[in-house]
Coordinates of C-alpha atoms and ligand atoms in Angstrom, one line a residue:
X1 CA 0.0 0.0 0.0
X2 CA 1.4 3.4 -0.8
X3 CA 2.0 5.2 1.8
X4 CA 1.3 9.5 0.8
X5 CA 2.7 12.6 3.2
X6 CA 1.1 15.7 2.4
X7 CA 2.1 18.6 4.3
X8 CA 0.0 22.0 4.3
X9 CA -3.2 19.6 3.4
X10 CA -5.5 21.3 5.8
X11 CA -5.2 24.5 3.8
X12 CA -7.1 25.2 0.6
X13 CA -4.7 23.4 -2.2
X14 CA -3.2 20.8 -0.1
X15 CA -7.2 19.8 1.7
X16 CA -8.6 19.7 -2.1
X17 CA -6.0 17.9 -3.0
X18 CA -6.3 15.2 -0.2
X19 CA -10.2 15.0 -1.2
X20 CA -9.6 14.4 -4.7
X21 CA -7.1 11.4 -3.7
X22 CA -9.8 9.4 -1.2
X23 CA -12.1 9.9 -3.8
X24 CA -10.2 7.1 -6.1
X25 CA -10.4 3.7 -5.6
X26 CA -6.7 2.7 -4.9
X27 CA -5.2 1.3 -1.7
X28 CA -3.3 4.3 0.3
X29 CA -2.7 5.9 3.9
X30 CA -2.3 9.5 3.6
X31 CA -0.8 11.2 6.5
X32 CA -1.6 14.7 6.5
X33 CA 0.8 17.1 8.4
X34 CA -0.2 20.3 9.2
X35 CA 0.4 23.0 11.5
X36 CA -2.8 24.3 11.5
X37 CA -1.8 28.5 11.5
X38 CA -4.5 30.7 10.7
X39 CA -4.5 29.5 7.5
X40 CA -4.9 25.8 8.2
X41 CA -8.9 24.5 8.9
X42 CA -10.1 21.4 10.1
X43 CA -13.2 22.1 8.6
X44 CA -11.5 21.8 5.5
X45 CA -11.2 18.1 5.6
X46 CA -14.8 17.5 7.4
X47 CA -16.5 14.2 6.3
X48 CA -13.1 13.0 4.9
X49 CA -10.8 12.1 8.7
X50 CA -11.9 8.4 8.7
X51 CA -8.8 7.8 10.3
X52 CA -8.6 4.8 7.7
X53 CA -7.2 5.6 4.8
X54 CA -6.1 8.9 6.4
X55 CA -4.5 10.1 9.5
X56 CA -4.0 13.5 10.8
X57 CA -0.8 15.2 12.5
X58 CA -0.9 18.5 14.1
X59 CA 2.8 19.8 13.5
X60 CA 5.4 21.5 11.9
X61 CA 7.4 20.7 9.0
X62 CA 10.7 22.5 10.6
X63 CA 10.5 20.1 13.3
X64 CA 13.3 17.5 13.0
X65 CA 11.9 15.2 15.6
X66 CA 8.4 14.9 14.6
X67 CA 9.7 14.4 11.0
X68 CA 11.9 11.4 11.8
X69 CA 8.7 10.1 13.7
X70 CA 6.7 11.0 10.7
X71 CA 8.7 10.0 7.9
X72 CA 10.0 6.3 7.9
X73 CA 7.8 4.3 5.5
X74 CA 6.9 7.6 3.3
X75 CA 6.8 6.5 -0.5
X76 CA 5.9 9.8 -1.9
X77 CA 5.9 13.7 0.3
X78 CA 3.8 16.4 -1.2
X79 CA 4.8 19.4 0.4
X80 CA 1.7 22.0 0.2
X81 CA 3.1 23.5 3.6
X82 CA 3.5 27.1 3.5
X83 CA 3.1 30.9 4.7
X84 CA 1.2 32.0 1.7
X85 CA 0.0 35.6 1.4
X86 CA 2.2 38.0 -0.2
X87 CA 0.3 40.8 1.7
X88 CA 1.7 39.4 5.3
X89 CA 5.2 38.8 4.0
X90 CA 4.9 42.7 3.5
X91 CA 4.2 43.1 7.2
X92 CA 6.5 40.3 8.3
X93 CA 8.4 37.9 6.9
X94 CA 10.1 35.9 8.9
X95 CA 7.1 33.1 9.4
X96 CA 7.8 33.1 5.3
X97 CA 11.5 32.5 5.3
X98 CA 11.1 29.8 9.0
X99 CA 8.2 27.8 6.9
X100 CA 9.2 28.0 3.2
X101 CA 13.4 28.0 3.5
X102 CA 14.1 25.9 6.6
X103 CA 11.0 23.9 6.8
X104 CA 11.6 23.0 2.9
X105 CA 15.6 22.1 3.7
X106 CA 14.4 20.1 6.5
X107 CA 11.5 17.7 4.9
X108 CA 14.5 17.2 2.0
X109 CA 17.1 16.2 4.3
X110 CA 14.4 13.7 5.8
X111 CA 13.6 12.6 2.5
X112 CA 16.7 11.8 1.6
X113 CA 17.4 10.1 5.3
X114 CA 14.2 7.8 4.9
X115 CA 14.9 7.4 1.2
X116 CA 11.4 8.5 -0.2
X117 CA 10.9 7.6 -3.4
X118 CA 9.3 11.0 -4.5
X119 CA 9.6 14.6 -3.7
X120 CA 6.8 16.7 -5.0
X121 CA 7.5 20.9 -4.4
X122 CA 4.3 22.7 -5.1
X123 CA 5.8 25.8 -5.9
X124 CA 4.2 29.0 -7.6
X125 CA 4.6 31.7 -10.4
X126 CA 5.8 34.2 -8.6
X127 CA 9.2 32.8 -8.3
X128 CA 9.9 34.0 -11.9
X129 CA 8.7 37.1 -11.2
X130 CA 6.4 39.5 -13.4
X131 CA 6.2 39.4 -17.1
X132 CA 5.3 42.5 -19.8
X133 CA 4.7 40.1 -22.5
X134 CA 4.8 36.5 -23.2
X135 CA 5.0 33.4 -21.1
X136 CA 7.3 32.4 -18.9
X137 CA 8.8 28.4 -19.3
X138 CA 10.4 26.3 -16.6
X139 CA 14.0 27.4 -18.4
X140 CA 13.6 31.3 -17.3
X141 CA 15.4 32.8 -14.5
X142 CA 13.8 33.3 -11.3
X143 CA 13.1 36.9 -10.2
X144 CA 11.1 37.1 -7.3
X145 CA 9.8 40.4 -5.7
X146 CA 8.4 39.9 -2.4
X147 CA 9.1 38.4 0.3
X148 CA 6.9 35.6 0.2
X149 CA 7.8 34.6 -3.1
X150 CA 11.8 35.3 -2.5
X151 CA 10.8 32.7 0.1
X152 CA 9.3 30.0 -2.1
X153 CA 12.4 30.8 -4.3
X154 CA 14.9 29.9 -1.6
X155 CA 12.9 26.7 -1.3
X156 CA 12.7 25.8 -5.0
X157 CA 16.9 26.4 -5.2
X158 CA 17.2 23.5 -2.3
X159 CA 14.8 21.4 -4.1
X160 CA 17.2 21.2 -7.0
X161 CA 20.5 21.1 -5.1
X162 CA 18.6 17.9 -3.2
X163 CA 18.5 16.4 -6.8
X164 CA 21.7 17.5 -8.2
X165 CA 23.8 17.2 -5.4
X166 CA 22.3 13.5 -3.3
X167 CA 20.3 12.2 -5.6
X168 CA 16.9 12.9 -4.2
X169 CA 14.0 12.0 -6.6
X170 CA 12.7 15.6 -6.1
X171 CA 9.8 17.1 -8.7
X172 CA 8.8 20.9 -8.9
X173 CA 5.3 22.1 -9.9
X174 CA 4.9 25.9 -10.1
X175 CA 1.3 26.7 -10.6
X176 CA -0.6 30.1 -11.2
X177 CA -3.1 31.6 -9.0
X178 CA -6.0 29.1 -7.8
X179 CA -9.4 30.1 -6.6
X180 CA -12.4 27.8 -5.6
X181 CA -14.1 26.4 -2.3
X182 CA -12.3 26.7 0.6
X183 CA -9.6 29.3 -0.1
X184 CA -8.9 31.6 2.7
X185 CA -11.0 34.8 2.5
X186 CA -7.7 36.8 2.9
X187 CA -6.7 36.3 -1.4
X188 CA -8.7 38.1 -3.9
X189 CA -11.0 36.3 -5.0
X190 CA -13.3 34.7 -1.7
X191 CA -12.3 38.5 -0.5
X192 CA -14.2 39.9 -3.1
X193 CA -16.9 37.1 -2.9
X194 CA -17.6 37.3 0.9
X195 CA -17.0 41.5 1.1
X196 CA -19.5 41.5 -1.8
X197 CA -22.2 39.3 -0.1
X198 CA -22.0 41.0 3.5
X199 CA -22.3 44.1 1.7
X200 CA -18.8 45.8 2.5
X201 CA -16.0 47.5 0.1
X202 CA -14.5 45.6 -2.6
X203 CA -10.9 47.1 -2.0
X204 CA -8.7 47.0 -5.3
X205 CA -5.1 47.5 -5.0
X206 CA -3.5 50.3 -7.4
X207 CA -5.5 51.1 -11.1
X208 CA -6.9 47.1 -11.1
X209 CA -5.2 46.8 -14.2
X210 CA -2.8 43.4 -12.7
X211 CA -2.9 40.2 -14.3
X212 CA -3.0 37.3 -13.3
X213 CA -3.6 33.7 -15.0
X214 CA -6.5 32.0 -12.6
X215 CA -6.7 28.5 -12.5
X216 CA -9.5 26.2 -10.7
X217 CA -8.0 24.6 -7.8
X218 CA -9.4 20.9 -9.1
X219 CA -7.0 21.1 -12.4
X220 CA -4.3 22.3 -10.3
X221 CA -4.6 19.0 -8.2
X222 CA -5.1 17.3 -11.2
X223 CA -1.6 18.2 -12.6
X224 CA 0.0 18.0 -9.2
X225 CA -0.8 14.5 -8.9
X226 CA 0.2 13.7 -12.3
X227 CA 3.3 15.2 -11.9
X228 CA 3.8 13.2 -8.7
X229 CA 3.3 10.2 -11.0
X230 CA 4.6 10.6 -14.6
X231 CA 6.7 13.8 -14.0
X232 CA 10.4 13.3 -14.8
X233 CA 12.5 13.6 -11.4
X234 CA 14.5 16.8 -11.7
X235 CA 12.8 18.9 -13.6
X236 CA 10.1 21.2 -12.8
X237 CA 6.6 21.7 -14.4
X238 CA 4.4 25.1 -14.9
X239 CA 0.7 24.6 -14.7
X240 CA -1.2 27.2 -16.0
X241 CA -4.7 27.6 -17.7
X242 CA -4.3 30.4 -19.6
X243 CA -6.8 32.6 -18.1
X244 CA -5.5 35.5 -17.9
X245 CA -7.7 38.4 -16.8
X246 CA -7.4 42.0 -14.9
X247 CA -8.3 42.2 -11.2
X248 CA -11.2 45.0 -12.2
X249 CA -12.8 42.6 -14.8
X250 CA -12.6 40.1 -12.0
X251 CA -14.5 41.9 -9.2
X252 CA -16.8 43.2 -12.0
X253 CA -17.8 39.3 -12.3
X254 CA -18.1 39.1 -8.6
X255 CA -20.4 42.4 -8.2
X256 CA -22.5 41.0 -11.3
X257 CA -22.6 37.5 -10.1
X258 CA -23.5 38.5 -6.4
X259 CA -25.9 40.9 -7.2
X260 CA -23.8 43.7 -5.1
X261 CA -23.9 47.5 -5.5
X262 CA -21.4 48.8 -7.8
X263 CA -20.2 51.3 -5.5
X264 CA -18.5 48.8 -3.1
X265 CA -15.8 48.8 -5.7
X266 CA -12.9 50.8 -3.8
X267 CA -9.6 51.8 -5.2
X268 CA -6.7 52.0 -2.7
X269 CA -3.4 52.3 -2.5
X270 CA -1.2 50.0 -4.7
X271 CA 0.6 46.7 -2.6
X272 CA 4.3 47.6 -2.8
X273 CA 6.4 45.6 -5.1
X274 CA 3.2 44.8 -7.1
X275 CA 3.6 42.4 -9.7
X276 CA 2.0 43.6 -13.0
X277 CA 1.5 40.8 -14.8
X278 CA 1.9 36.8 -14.4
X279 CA 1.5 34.4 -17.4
X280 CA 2.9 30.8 -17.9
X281 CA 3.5 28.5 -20.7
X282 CA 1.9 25.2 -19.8
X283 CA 3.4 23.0 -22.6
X284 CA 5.4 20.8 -20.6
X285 CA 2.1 19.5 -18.2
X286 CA 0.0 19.4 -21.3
X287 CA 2.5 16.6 -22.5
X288 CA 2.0 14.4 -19.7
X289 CA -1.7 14.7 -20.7
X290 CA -3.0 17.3 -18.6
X291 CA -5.5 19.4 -19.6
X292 CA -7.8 21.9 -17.9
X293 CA -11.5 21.4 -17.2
X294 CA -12.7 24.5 -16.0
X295 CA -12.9 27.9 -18.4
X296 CA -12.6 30.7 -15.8
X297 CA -16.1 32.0 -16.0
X298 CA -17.0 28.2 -15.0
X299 CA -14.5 28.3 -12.3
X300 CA -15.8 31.3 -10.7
X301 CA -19.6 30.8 -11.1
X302 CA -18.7 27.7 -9.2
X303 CA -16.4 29.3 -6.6
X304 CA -19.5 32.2 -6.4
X305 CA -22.2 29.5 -5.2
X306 CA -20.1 27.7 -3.4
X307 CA -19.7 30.8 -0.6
X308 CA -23.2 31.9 -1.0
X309 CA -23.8 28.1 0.3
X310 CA -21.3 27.9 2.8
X311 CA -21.0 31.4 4.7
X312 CA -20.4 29.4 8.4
X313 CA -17.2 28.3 7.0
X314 CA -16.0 32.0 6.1
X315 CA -17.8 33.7 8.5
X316 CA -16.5 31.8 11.0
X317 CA -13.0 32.3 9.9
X318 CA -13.7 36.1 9.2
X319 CA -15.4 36.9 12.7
X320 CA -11.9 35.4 14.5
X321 CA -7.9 36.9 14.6
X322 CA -8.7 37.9 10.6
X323 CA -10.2 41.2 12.1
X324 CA -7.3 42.4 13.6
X325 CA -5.5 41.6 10.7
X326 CA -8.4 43.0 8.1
X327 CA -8.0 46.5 9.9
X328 CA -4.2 46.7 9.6
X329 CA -4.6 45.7 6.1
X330 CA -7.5 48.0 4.8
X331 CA -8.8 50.1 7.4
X332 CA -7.0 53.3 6.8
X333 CA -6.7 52.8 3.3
X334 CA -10.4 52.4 2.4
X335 CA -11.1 55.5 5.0
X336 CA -8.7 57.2 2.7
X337 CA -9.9 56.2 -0.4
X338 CA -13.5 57.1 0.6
X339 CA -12.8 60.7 0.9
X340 CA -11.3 60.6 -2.6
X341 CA -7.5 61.2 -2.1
X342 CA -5.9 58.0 -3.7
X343 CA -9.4 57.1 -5.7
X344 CA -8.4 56.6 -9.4
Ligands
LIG401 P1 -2.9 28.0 2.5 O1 -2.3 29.2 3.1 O2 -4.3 27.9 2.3 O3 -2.4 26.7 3.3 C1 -1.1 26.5 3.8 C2 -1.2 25.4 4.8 O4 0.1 25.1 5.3 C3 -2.1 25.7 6.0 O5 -3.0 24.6 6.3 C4 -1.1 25.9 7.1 O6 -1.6 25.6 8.4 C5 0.0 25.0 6.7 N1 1.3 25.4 7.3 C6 1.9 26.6 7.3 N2 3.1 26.6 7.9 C7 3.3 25.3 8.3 C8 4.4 24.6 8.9 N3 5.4 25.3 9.4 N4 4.3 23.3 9.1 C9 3.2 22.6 8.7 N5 2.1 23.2 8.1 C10 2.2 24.5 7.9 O7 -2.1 27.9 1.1 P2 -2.5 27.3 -0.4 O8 -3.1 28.5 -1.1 O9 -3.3 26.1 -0.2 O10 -1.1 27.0 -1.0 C11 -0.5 25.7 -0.8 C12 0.8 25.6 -1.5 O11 0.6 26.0 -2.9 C13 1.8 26.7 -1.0 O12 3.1 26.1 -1.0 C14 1.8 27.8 -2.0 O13 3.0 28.5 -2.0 C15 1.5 27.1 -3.3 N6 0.8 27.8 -4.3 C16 -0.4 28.5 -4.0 C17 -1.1 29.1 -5.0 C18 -2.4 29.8 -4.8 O14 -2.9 30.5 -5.7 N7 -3.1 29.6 -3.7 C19 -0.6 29.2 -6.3 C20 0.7 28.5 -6.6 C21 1.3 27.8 -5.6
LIG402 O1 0.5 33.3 -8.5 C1 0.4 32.3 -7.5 C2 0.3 33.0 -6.2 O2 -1.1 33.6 -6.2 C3 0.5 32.1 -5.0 O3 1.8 31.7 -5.0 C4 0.1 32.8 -3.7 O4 0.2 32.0 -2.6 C5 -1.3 33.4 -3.8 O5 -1.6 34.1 -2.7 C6 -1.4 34.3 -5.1 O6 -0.7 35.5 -4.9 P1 -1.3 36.9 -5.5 O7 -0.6 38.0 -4.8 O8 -1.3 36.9 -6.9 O9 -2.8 36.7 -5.0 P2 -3.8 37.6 -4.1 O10 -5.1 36.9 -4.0 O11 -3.2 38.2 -2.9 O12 -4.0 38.9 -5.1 C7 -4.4 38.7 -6.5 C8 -4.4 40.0 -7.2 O13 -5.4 40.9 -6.6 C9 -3.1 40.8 -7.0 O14 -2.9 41.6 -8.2 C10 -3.4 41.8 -5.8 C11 -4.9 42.0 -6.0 N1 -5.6 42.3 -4.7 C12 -5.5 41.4 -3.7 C13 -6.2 41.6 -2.6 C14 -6.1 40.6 -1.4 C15 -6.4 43.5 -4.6 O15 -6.5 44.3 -5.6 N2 -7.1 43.7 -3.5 C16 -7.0 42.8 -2.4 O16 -7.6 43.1 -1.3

């Protein structure tokens, strides 16, 4: 019986990703490691902790002892395990460089220790940095600009001196931006969505005018776990859907979709070290056979419904520390931008 560690998989990828496994039919035991910060959810995985096929381990991934207790018998490690929002890496990154660098460097040398077959780093984008025109392929340089991403960076550079250097059987995925159920209402997207439906501004950073290419969480998972099986160890794999669309067409869906008042739109100040634009060639995935299932206005009509249906789950998480962190984040801003002075 294979034996699967995924790390991170009570947050939004890794717990979709650990749903769409039990739902097949082969013989497995998933340990899922998590740490549960703010970002992690129990509820996530409701319905799914039979303690069966799938066990669960409160912890965290830079812990060298609870790895080695962990570890032994692993055939495969996903490691979803990260600080993720490039907002918070502004305020403070430290969590970013403790989680992504050293808790990276210290699942590898446990992987390499307990010889696990497979290494799977679900990377991002925003390692490469931003892009005027064209795609980027796995072959470009990375050029990260924030903290969180400089982070991820770090993590992707030990991931290939594990392979080069011992050996290790070590994969990279580097995905674009996901939205569906379940992501934390701090990104863009269930922001939007949940601001929109309690009736509160829709706060858009700088003119609107960034790009991004949005991908349905599901195909993500769906490439992730193809490159876990068929990807060629050492090399790295962009997934992308080719969706690329401005953040003020985006909460123009939302506000359409939700039936909110145009006037929550809200322009504030711009996040510093913005990326412009993000855009990935997904050749390389498409030749293992991936493809993607959802068109974005698919995706999102989806991802709409599915938090008009489940507002417990993000009101809960809303209600909690996220307040503190909501008023840091926008509170003077929005003031600000509601008198006119940084309105564009
Ligand atoms: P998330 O913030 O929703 O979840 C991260 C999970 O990691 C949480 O459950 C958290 O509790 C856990 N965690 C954090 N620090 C930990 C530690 N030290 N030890 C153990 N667990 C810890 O993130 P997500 O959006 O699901 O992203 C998952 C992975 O995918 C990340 O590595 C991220 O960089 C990458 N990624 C995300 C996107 C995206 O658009 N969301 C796109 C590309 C890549
Ligand atoms: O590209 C992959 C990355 O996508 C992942 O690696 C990250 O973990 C994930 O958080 C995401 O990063 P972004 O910075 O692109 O996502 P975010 O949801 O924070 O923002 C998306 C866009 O929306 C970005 O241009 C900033 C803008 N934005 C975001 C927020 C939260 C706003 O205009 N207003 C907001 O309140």
């Amino acid at each position: 019986m294979r034996k699967i560690l995924v790390t991170g998989g009570a947050g939004f990828i890794g717990s979709n990703f650990v749903k769409m496994l039990l739902k097949r039919k082969s013989r497995k035991h998933i340990i899922v490691l998590d740490k549960l910060t703010y970002a992690g959810n129990m509820r996530n995985l409701d319905g799914f902790m039979d303690g069966k096929d799938v066990e669960f381990v409160k912890g965290d991934i830079t812990s060298s002892k609870l790895l080695d207790n962990v570890i032994p018998g692993v055939d495969i490690i996903y490691n979803f395990a990260a600080e993720t929002h490039v907002d918070r890496s502004i305020l403070e990154g430290g969590s970013f460089v403790k989680t992504d660098v050293m808790g990276t460097y210290t699942l590898l040398q446990k992987a390499l220790k307990y010889k696990v077959a497979r290494f799977v780093q679900i990377s991002t984008d925003e390692v490469y940095g931003s892009i005027k025109k064209g795609k980027f392929s796995e072959k470009d340089p990375i050029e990260p600009n924030s903290p969180y991403s400089a982070s991820k960076s770090g993590a992707d550079l030990l991931v290939r001196a594990f392979y080069k250097t011992h050996g290790l059987p070590a994969v990279i995925t580097r995905s674009s931006n996901n939205y569906g159920p379940f992501q934390h209402p701090e990104k863009f997207i269930p922001l939007f969505i949940t601001n929109a439906l309690e009736g509160k501004p829709l706060p858009i950073y700088g003119d609107g005018r960034n790009v991004r290419d949005w991908i349905y969480v599901e195909d993500n998972c769906r490439a992730i776990d193809l490159v876990g099986r068929r990807g060629k160890v050492g090399q790295i794999y962009n997934i992308g859907a080719n969706e690329e669309k401005e953040n003020l067409y985006i909460a123009k869906k939302i506000i359409k979709f939700t039936g909110a008042n145009k006037d929550l739109l809200t322009f504030i100040s711009d996040r510093p070290g913005h990326d412009r634009r993000y855009a990935l060639c997904a050749r390389k995935i498409k030749s293992l056979g991936w493809k993607k299932e959802y068109t974005f206005s698919k995706g999102l009509v989806k991802t709409v419904k599915w938090y008009q249906e489940n507002r417990e789950w993000w009101q809960e998480i809303k209600s909690g520390s996220f307040k503190k962190y909501y008023s840091k984040m926008y509170g003077r801003r929005i003031a600000v931008s509601r008198e006119g002075k940084v309105r564009k």
